[in-house]
XYZ file of C-alpha atoms in Angstrom:
89
model
C -82.168 53.820 24.548
C -78.634 54.828 25.623
C -75.543 53.382 23.939
C -72.622 52.940 26.361
C -69.283 52.296 24.621
C -66.544 50.754 26.763
C -62.848 51.066 25.945
C -59.584 49.829 27.466
C -59.677 48.329 30.940
C -63.375 49.128 31.313
C -64.156 46.950 28.290
C -62.073 44.140 29.788
C -63.674 44.463 33.242
C -67.228 44.476 31.890
C -66.474 41.803 29.298
C -68.015 43.498 26.272
C -67.358 46.538 24.071
C -70.750 48.171 24.562
C -74.004 48.035 26.458
C -77.424 49.261 25.389
C -79.559 50.653 28.212
C -83.294 50.716 27.529
C -83.783 53.385 30.184
C -83.331 57.069 29.436
C -82.932 60.224 31.498
C -80.303 58.579 33.704
C -77.460 60.539 35.253
C -73.898 59.422 34.613
C -73.748 58.459 38.305
C -76.698 56.115 37.811
C -75.117 54.574 34.712
C -71.848 53.978 36.572
C -73.781 52.410 39.453
C -75.480 50.006 37.007
C -72.122 49.063 35.493
C -70.434 48.547 38.884
C -73.061 45.930 39.817
C -71.826 43.531 37.160
C -68.076 44.156 37.216
C -65.528 41.890 38.856
C -63.219 44.858 39.492
C -65.448 47.855 40.396
C -62.380 50.033 41.121
C -61.840 50.163 37.341
C -64.916 52.415 37.241
C -63.767 54.781 39.991
C -63.696 58.447 38.915
C -59.895 58.775 39.009
C -59.491 55.796 36.646
C -61.839 56.799 33.816
C -62.767 59.522 31.371
C -66.362 59.823 30.217
C -67.615 61.497 27.056
C -71.229 62.130 26.118
C -71.777 62.402 22.382
C -68.047 63.104 22.039
C -67.900 65.840 24.711
C -65.927 65.246 27.935
C -68.433 64.977 30.785
C -66.784 67.562 33.069
C -67.734 70.178 30.462
C -71.375 69.120 30.748
C -71.961 68.817 34.491
C -69.864 65.820 35.487
C -71.597 62.788 36.939
C -74.832 64.783 37.353
C -75.167 65.031 33.561
C -78.496 63.539 32.473
C -78.253 61.162 29.532
C -81.230 60.985 27.209
C -82.438 58.409 24.735
C -80.253 58.417 21.624
C -77.144 59.641 23.458
C -73.840 57.778 23.329
C -71.707 57.558 26.455
C -68.076 56.518 25.999
C -66.108 55.344 29.025
C -62.367 54.871 28.683
C -59.723 53.873 31.202
C -57.081 56.474 31.965
C -53.632 54.936 31.671
C -51.215 56.091 34.349
C -47.495 55.740 34.025
C -44.256 56.976 35.433
C -41.742 55.884 37.976
C -41.471 56.305 41.723
C -40.194 59.622 43.022
C -36.420 59.445 43.586
C -35.279 59.389 47.220
């Protein structure tokens, strides 16, 4: 069982704060694919819009989207908030 915690815009897009996946040994890519199936705004889950942590460790330190998630692991997906103003002319 994999616990997927959803924060920010991802939580809003999916419509719930967490999802329990009965499968195990899934890559982060596979988990994102499963989530995108049921989301009204799949662009919310695009790589440049989210940060992913596995058991509290940022996924790029673990192998990125190829990281294999095992039973008992917790995946946290949070929306990256972008801000700023247009570049002056």
